[in-house]
Tab-separated table of C-alpha atoms and ligand atoms in Angstrom:
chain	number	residue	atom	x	y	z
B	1	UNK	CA	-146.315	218.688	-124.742
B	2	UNK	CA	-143.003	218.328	-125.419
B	3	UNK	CA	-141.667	214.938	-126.700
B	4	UNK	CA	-137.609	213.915	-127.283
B	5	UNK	CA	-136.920	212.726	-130.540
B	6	UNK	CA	-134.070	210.732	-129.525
B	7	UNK	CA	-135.840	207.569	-127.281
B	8	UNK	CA	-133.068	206.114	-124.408
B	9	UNK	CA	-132.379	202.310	-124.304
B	10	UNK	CA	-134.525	200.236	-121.938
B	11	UNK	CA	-131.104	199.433	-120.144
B	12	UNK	CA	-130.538	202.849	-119.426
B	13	UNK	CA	-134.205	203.338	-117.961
B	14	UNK	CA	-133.944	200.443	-115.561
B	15	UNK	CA	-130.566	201.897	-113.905
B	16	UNK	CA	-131.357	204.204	-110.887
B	17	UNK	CA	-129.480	207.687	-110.940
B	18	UNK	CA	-126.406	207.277	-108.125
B	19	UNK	CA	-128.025	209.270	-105.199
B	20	UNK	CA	-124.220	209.620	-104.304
B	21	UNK	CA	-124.170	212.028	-107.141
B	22	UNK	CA	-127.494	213.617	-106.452
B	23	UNK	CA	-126.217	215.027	-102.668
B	24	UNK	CA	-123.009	215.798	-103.842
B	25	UNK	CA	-124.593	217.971	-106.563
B	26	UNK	CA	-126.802	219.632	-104.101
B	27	UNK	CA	-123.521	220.256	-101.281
B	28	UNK	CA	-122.244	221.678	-104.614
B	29	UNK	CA	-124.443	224.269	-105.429
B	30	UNK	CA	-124.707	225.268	-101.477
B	31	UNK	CA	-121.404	225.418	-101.350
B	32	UNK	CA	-121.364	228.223	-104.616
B	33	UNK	CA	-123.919	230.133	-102.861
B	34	UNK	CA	-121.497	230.457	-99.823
B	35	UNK	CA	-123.296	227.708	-97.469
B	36	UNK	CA	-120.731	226.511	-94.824
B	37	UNK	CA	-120.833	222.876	-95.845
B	38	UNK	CA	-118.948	220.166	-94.596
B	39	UNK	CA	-118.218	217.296	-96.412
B	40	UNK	CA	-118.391	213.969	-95.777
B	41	UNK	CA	-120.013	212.410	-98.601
B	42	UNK	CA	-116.176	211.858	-100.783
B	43	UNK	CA	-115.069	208.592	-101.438
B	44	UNK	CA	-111.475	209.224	-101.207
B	45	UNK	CA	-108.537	209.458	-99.068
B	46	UNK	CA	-107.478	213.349	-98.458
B	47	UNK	CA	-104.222	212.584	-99.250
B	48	UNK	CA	-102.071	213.822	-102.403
B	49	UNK	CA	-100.743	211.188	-104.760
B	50	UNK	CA	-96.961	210.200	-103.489
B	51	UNK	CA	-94.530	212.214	-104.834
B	52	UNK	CA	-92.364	209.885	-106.150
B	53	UNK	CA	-95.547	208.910	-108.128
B	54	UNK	CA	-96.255	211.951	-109.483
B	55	UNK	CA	-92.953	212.134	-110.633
B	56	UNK	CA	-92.871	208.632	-112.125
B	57	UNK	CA	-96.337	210.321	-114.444
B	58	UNK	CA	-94.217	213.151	-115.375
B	59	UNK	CA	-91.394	211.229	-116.267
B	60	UNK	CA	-93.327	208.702	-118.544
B	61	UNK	CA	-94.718	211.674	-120.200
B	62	UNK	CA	-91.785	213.988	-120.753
B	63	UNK	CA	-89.988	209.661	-122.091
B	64	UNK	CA	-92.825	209.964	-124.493
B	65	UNK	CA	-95.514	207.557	-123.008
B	66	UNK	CA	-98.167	208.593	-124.340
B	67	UNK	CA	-99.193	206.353	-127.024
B	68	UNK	CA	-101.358	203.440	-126.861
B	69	UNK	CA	-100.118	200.444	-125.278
B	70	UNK	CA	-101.094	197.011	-124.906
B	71	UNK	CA	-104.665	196.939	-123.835
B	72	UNK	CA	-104.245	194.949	-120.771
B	73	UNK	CA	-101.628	197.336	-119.793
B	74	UNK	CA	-98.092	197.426	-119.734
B	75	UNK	CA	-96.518	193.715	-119.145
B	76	UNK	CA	-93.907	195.879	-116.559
B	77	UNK	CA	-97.024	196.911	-114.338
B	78	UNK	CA	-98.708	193.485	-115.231
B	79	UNK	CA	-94.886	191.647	-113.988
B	80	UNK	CA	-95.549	194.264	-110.871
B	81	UNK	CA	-99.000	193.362	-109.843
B	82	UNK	CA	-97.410	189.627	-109.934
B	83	UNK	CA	-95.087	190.348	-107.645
B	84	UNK	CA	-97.083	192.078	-105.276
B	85	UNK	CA	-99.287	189.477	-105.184
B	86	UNK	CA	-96.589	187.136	-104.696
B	87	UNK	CA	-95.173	189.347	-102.014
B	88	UNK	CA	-98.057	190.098	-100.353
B	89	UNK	CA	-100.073	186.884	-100.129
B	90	UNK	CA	-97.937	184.260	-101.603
B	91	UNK	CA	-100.301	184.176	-104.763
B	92	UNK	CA	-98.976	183.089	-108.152
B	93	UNK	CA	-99.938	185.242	-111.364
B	94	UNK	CA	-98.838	185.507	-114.353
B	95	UNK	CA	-99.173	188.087	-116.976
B	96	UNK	CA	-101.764	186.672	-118.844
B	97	UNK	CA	-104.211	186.422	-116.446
B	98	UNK	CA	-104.109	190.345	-115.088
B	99	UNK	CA	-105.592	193.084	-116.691
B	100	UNK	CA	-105.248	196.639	-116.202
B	101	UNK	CA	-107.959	198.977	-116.218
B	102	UNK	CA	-109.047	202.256	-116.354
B	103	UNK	CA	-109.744	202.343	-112.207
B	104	UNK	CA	-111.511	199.375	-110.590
B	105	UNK	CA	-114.551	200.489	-111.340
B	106	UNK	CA	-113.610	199.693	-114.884
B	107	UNK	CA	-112.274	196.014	-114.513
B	108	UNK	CA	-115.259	195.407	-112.623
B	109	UNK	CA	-117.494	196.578	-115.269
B	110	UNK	CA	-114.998	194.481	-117.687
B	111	UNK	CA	-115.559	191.052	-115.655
B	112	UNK	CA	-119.673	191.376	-115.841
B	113	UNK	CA	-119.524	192.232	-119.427
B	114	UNK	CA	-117.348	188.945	-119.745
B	115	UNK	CA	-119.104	186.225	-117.783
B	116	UNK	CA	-122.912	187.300	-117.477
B	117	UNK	CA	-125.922	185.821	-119.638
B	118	UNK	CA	-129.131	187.479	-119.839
B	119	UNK	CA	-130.653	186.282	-116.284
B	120	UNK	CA	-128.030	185.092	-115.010
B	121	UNK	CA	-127.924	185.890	-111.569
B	122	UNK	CA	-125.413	187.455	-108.891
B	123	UNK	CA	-125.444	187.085	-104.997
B	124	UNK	CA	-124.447	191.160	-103.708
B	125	UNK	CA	-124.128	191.474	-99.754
B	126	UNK	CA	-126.192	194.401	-98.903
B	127	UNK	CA	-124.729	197.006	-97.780
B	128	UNK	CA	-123.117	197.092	-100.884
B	129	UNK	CA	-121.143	199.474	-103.034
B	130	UNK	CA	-123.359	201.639	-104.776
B	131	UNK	CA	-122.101	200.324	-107.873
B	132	UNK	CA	-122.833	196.592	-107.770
B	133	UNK	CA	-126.023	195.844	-108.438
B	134	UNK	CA	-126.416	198.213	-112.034
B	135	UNK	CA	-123.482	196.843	-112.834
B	136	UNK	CA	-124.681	193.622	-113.054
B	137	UNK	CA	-127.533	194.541	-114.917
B	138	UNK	CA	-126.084	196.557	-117.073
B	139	UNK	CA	-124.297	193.259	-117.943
B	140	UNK	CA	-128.377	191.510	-118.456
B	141	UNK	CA	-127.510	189.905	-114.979
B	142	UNK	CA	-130.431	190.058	-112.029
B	143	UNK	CA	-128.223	191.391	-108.933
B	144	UNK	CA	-130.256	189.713	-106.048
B	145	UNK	CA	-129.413	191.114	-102.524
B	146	UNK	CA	-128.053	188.979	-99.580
B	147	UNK	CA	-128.850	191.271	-96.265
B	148	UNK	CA	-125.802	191.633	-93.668
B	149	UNK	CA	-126.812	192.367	-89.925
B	150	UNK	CA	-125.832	195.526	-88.204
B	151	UNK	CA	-125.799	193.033	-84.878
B	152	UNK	CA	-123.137	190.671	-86.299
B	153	UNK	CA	-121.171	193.582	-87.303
B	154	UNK	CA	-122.081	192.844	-90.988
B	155	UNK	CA	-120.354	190.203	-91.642
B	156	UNK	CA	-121.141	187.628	-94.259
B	157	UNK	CA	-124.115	185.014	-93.446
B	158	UNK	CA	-124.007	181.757	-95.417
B	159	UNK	CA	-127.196	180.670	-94.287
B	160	UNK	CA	-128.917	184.087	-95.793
B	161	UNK	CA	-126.423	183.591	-98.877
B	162	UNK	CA	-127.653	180.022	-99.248
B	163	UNK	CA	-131.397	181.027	-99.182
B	164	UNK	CA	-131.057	183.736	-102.124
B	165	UNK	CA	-129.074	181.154	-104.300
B	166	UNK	CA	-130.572	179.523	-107.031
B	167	UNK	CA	-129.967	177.503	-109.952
B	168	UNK	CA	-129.233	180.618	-111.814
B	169	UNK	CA	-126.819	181.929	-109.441
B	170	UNK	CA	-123.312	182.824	-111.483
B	171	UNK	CA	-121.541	185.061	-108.955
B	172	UNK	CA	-120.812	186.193	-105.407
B	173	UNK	CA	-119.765	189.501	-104.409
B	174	UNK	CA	-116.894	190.033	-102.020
B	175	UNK	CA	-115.984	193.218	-100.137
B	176	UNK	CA	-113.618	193.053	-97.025
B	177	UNK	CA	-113.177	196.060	-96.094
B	178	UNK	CA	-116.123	197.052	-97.296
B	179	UNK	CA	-117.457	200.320	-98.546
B	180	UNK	CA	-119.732	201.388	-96.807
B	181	UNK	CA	-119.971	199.566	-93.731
B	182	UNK	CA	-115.798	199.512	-93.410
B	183	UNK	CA	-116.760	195.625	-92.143
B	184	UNK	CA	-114.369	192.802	-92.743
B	185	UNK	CA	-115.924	189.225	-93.277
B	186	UNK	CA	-114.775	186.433	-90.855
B	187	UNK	CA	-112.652	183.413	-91.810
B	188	UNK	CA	-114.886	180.964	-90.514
B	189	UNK	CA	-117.612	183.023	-92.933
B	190	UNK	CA	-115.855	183.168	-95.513
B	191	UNK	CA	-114.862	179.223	-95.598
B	192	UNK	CA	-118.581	178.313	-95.350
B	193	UNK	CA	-119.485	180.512	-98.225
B	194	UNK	CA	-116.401	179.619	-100.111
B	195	UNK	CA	-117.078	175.731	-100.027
B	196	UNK	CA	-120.790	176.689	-101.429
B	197	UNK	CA	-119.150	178.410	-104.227
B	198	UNK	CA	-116.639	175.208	-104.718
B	199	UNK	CA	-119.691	172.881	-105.058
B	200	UNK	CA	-122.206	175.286	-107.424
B	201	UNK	CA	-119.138	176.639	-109.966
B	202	UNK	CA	-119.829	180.208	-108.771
B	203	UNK	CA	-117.946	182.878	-109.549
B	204	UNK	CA	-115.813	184.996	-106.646
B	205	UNK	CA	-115.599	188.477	-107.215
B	206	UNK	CA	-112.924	189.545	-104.501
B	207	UNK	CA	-113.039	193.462	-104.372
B	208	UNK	CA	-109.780	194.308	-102.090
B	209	UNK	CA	-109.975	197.744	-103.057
B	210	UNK	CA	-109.276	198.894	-99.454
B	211	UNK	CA	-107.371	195.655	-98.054
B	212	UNK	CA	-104.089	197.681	-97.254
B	213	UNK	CA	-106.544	200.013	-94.835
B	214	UNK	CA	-107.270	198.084	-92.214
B	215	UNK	CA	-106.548	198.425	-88.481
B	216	UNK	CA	-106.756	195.533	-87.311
B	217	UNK	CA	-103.564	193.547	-85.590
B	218	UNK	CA	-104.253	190.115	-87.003
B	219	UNK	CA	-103.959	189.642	-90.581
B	220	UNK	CA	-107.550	190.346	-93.177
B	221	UNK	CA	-108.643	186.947	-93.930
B	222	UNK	CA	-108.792	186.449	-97.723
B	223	UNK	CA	-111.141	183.825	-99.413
B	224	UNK	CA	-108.083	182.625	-101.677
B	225	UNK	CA	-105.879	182.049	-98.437
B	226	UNK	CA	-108.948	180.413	-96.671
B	227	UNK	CA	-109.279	178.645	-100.017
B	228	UNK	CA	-106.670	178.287	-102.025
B	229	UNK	CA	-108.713	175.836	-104.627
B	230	UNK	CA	-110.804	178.281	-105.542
B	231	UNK	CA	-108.369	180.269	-107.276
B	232	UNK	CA	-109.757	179.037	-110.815
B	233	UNK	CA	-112.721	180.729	-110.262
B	234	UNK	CA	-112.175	183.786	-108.208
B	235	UNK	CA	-111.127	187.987	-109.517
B	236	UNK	CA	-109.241	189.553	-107.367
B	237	UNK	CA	-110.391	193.533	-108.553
B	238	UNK	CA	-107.696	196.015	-107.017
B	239	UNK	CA	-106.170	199.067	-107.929
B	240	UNK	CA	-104.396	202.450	-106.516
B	241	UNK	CA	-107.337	205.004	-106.283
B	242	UNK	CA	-107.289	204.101	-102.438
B	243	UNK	CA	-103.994	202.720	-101.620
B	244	UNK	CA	-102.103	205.006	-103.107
B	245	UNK	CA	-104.526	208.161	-103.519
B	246	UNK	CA	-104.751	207.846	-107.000
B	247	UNK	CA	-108.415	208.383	-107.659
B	248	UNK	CA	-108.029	210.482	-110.454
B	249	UNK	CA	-105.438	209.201	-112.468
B	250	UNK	CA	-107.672	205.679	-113.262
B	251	UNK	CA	-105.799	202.777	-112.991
B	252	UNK	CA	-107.164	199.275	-111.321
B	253	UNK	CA	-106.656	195.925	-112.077
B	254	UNK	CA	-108.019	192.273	-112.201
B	255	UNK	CA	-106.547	189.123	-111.567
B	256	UNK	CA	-108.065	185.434	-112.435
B	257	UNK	CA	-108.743	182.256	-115.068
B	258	UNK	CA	-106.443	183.727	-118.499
B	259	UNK	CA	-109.685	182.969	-120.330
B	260	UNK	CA	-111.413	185.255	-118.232
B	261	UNK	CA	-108.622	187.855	-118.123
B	262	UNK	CA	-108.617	187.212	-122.150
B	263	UNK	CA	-112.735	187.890	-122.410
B	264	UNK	CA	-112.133	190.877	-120.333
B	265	UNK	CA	-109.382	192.216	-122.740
B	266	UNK	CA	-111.776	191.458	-125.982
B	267	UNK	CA	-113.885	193.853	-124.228
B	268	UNK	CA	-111.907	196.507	-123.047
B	269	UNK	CA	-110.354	196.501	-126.700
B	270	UNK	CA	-113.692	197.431	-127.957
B	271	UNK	CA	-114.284	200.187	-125.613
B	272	UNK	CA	-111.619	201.983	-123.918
B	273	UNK	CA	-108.440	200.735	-125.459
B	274	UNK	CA	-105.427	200.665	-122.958
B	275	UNK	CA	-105.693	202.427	-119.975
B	276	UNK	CA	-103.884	206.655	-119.932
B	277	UNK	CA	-100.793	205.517	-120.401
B	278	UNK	CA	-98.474	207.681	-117.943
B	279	UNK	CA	-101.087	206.819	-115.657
B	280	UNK	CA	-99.831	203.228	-116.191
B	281	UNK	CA	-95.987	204.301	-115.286
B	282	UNK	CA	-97.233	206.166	-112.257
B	283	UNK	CA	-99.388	202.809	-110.892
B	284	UNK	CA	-95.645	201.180	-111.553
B	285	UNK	CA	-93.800	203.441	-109.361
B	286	UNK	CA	-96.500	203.148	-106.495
B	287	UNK	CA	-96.386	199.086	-106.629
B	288	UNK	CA	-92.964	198.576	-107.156
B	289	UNK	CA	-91.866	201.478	-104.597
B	290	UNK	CA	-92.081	201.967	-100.721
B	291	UNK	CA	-95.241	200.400	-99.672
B	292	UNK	CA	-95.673	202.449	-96.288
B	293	UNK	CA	-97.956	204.945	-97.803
B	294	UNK	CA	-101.170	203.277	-97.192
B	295	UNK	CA	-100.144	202.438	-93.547
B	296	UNK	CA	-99.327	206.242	-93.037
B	297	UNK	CA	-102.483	206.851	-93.813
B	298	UNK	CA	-104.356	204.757	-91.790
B	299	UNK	CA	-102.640	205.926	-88.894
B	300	UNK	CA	-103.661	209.046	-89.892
B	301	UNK	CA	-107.228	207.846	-90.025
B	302	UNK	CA	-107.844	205.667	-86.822
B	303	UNK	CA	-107.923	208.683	-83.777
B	304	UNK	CA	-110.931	209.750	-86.159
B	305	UNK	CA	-111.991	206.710	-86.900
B	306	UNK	CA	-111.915	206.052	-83.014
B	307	UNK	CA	-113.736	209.607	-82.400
B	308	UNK	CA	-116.256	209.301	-85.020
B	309	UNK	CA	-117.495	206.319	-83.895
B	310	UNK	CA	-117.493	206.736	-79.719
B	311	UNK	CA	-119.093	210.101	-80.280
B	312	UNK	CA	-122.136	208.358	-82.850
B	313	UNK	CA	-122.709	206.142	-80.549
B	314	UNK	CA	-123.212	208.636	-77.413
B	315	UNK	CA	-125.794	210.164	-80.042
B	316	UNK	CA	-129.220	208.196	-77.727
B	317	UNK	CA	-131.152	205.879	-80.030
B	318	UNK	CA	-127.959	205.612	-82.505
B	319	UNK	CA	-125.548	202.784	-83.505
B	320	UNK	CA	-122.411	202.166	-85.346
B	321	UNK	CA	-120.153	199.432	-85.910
B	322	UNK	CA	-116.426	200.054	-85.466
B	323	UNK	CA	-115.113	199.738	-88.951
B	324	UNK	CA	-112.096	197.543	-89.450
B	325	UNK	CA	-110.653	199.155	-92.585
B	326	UNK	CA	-111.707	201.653	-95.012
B	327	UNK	CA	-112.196	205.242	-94.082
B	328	UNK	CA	-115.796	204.994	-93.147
B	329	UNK	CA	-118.678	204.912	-90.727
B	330	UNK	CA	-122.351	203.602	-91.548
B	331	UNK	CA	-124.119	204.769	-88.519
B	332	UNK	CA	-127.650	203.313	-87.687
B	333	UNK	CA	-130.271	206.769	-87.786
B	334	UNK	CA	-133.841	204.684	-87.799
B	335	UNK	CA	-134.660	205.546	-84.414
B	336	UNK	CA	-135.191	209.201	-85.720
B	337	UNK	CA	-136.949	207.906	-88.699
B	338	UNK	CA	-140.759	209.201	-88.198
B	339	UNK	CA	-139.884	212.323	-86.557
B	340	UNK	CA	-140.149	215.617	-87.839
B	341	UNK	CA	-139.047	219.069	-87.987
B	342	UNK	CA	-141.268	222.366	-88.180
B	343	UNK	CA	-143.836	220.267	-89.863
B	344	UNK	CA	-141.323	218.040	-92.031
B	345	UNK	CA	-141.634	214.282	-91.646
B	346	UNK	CA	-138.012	212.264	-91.610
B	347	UNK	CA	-139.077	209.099	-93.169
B	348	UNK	CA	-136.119	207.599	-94.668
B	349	UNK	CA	-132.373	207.910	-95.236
B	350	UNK	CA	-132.300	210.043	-98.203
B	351	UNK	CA	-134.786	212.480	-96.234
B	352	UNK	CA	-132.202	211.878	-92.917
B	353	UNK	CA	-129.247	213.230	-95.327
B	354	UNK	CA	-131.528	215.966	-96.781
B	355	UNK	CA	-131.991	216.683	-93.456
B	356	UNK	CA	-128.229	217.032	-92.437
B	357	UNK	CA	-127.254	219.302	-95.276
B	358	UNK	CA	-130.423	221.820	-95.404
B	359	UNK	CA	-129.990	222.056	-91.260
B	360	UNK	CA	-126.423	221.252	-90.334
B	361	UNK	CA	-124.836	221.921	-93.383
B	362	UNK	CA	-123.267	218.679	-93.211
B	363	UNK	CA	-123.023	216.214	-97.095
B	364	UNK	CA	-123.346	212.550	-96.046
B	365	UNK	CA	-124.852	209.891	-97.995
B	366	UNK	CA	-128.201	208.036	-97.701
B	367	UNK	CA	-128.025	204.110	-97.105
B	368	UNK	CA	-130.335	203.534	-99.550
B	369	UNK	CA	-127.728	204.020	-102.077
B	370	UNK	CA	-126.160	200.962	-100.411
B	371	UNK	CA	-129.088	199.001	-100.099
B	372	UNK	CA	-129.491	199.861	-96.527
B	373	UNK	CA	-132.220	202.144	-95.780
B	374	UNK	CA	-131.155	202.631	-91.756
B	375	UNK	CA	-128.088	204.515	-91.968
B	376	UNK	CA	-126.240	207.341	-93.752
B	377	UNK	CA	-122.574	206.898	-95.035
B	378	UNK	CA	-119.608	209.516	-93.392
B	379	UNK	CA	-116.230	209.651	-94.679
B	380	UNK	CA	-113.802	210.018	-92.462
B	381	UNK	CA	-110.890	210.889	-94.800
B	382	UNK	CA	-111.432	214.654	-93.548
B	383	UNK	CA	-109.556	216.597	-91.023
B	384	UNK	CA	-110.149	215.768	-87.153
B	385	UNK	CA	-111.382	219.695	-86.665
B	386	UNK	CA	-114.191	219.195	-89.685
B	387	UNK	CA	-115.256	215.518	-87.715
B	388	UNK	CA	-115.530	217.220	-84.496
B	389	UNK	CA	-117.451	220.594	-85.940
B	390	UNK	CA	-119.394	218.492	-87.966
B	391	UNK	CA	-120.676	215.816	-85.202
B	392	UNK	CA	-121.234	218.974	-82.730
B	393	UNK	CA	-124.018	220.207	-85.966
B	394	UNK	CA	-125.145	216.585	-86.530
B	395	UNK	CA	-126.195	216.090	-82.709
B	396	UNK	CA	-127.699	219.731	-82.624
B	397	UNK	CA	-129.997	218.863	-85.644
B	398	UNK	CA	-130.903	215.344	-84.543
B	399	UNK	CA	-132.288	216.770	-80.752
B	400	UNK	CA	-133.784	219.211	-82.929
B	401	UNK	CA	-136.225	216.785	-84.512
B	402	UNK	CA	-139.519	215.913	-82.505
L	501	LIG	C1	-113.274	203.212	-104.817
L	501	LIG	C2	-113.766	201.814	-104.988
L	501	LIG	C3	-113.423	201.017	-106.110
L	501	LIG	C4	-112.544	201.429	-107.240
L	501	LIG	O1	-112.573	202.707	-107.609
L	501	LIG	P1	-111.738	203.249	-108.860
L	501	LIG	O2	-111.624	204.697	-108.558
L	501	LIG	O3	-112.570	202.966	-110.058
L	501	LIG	O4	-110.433	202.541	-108.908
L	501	LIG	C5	-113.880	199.725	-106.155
L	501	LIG	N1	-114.649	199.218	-105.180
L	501	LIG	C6	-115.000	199.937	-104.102
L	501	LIG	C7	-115.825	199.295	-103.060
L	501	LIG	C8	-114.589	201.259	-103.971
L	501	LIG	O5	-114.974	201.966	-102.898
């Protein structure tokens, strides 16, 4: 028997491996061995970084920026996050209380690492972003789920989110648009919830990673515009990998109390340093340039969004919300759940997505990795042609199953 000399930390062990990871790696390898696979499992926008970004990267770099900065970032992108916020909601920051990170995933990490104690406990709307809930236990927090309903277009519930608090409750999770469900939460929501987390001291994590995707005509209500008091205990977590296609070149950024912001930066100094620093320039030539970019692509995205969704729900036995921002759809598969094909039992929504890539050669991603066992997770930052091709396979395998 073989035995490791080197033994893993219990906080490693109690983290689940992303299944996001696990069905991309299998697409992968299919894909290698000359499979016809179509993707839908990225979490991206298929659209290049702006030009006059790139260029704004290659600038910085060829100027010589490419030392370390100051860890919360550059005070020019910090004075340009201020402004946007100012322009864009009317919110006043200053430069002390934003910090730049390496991608949003980062600042979030940053913020749990900052205000958790062993125990300490964090409300998460489920379906939530893969991410969440290890997060907050990576941090020695106990993420404790708050269930949405598919029938009220998953928006928020106070009276599920007051059941699950407790007296150890810290935090509250925010996601409008959300990834995955591409659901926005209601004003009227969002004000009852808000006023529980005015009278308990919670914390208000606000992730807005996809508010400038939303296709909607009136304006995304905001928990800091419902709520303006509750400002000195709300993060705003943002950043470019959406907005501005800029997964790759890691840049987000967090907004709230300075002694937050200033816990935040005591960690980051200890583990990443500064954010890539041309990186940094490129983020300040996407927020302080034209701002039509992440409209373009939305109006790229809604005659799919808009096909994706009518032709789901002509599937019989399947249902899908209509997302209001984000790029996309969380359809409902559990009427299929049970069946089975040449022998195989579907049970669940990892074996549903199994399903669609061994028979349809289509990559989605199982709703378990969002906490909601029901449905499987489609991009629909993808070409119209690969939508239509790939809902023509996904229909084929589901009458398929008996
Ligand atoms: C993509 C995403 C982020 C941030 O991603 P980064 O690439 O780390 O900037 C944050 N929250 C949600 C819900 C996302 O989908």
């Amino acid at each position: 028997m073989s035995q490791e000399v080197i033994a893993l930390a219990d906080r490693v062990l109690q983290i689940p491996p992303s299944p996001t990871l696990a069905v991309n790696a299998k697409a992968k390898a299919l894909k290698a061995a000359g499979a016809d696979i179509l993707n839908f499992s990225v979490g991206e926008p298929d659209f290049d970084t702006p030009a006059h970004v790139c260029e704004a990267g290659k600038k910085a770099i060829d100027e010589g920026h490419t030392r370390y900065t100051a860890v919360p970032g550059i005070p020019e992108l910090r004075e340009a996050i201020c402004h946007r916020f100012r322009e864009d909601h009317g919110w006043d920051y200053t430069i002390d209380e934003i910090q730049v990170s390496c991608g949003g995933k980062h600042g979030l990490y940053n913020i749990f690492q900052a205000v958790l104690n062993p125990g300490d406990e964090v409300l998460v709307p489920a379906p939530y972003w893969v991410s969440y809930p290890p997060m907050v236990q990576l941090a020695g927090g106990v993420p404790v789920t708050v269930d949405l309903d598919e029938k009220a277009d998953f928006d928020l519930n106070p009276d599920v989110v007051a059941a699950k608090a407790t007296d150890r409750t810290r935090a509250i999770f925010l996601n409008s648009p959300s990834n995955p469900t591409g659901s926005v939460f209601s004003r009227k929501a969002l004000e009852a919830v808000g006023k529980m987390a005015l009278e308990r001291g919670w914390l208000i994590v606000s992730d807005d990673i996809y508010e400038t995707m939303t296709y909607m005509d009136e304006p995304l209500p905001h928990i800091l515009d419902v709520l303006p008091e509750l400002k000195e205990q709300t993060i705003i977590l943002n950043g470019v990998s959406k907005s501005f296609a800029m997964t790759g070149w890691r840049i987000g950024y967090s907004a709230g109390p300075a002694h937050v912001i200033k816990a935040m930066n005591k960690i980051q100094s200890q583990s990443t340093s500064n954010p890539c620093a041309p990186a940094q320039y490129a983020a300040l030539a996407a927020l302080t340039g034209p701002q039509d970019f992440p409209r373009t692509m939305t109006e790229a995205f809604l005659p799919r969004r808009d096909f994706f969704v009518s032709d789901l729900e002509s599937i019989p036995g399947v249902s899908c919300v209509n997302p209001k921002g984000a790029f996309y759809v969380f359809p409902n598969f559990s009427a299929y759940y049970g069946k089975s094909f040449k022998g195989k039992k579907i049970e669940d929504s990892v074996a549903m997505a199994d399903y669609f890539l061994d028979e349809a050669q289509v990559a989605s991603v199982p709703g378990a990795a969002f906490g909601a066992d029901a449905f499987v997770r489609f991009s629909f930052a993808t070409s119209m042609e690969v939508i239509k091709e790939g809902m023509e396979r996904i229909k084929k395998a589901l009458a398929a199953l008996a």
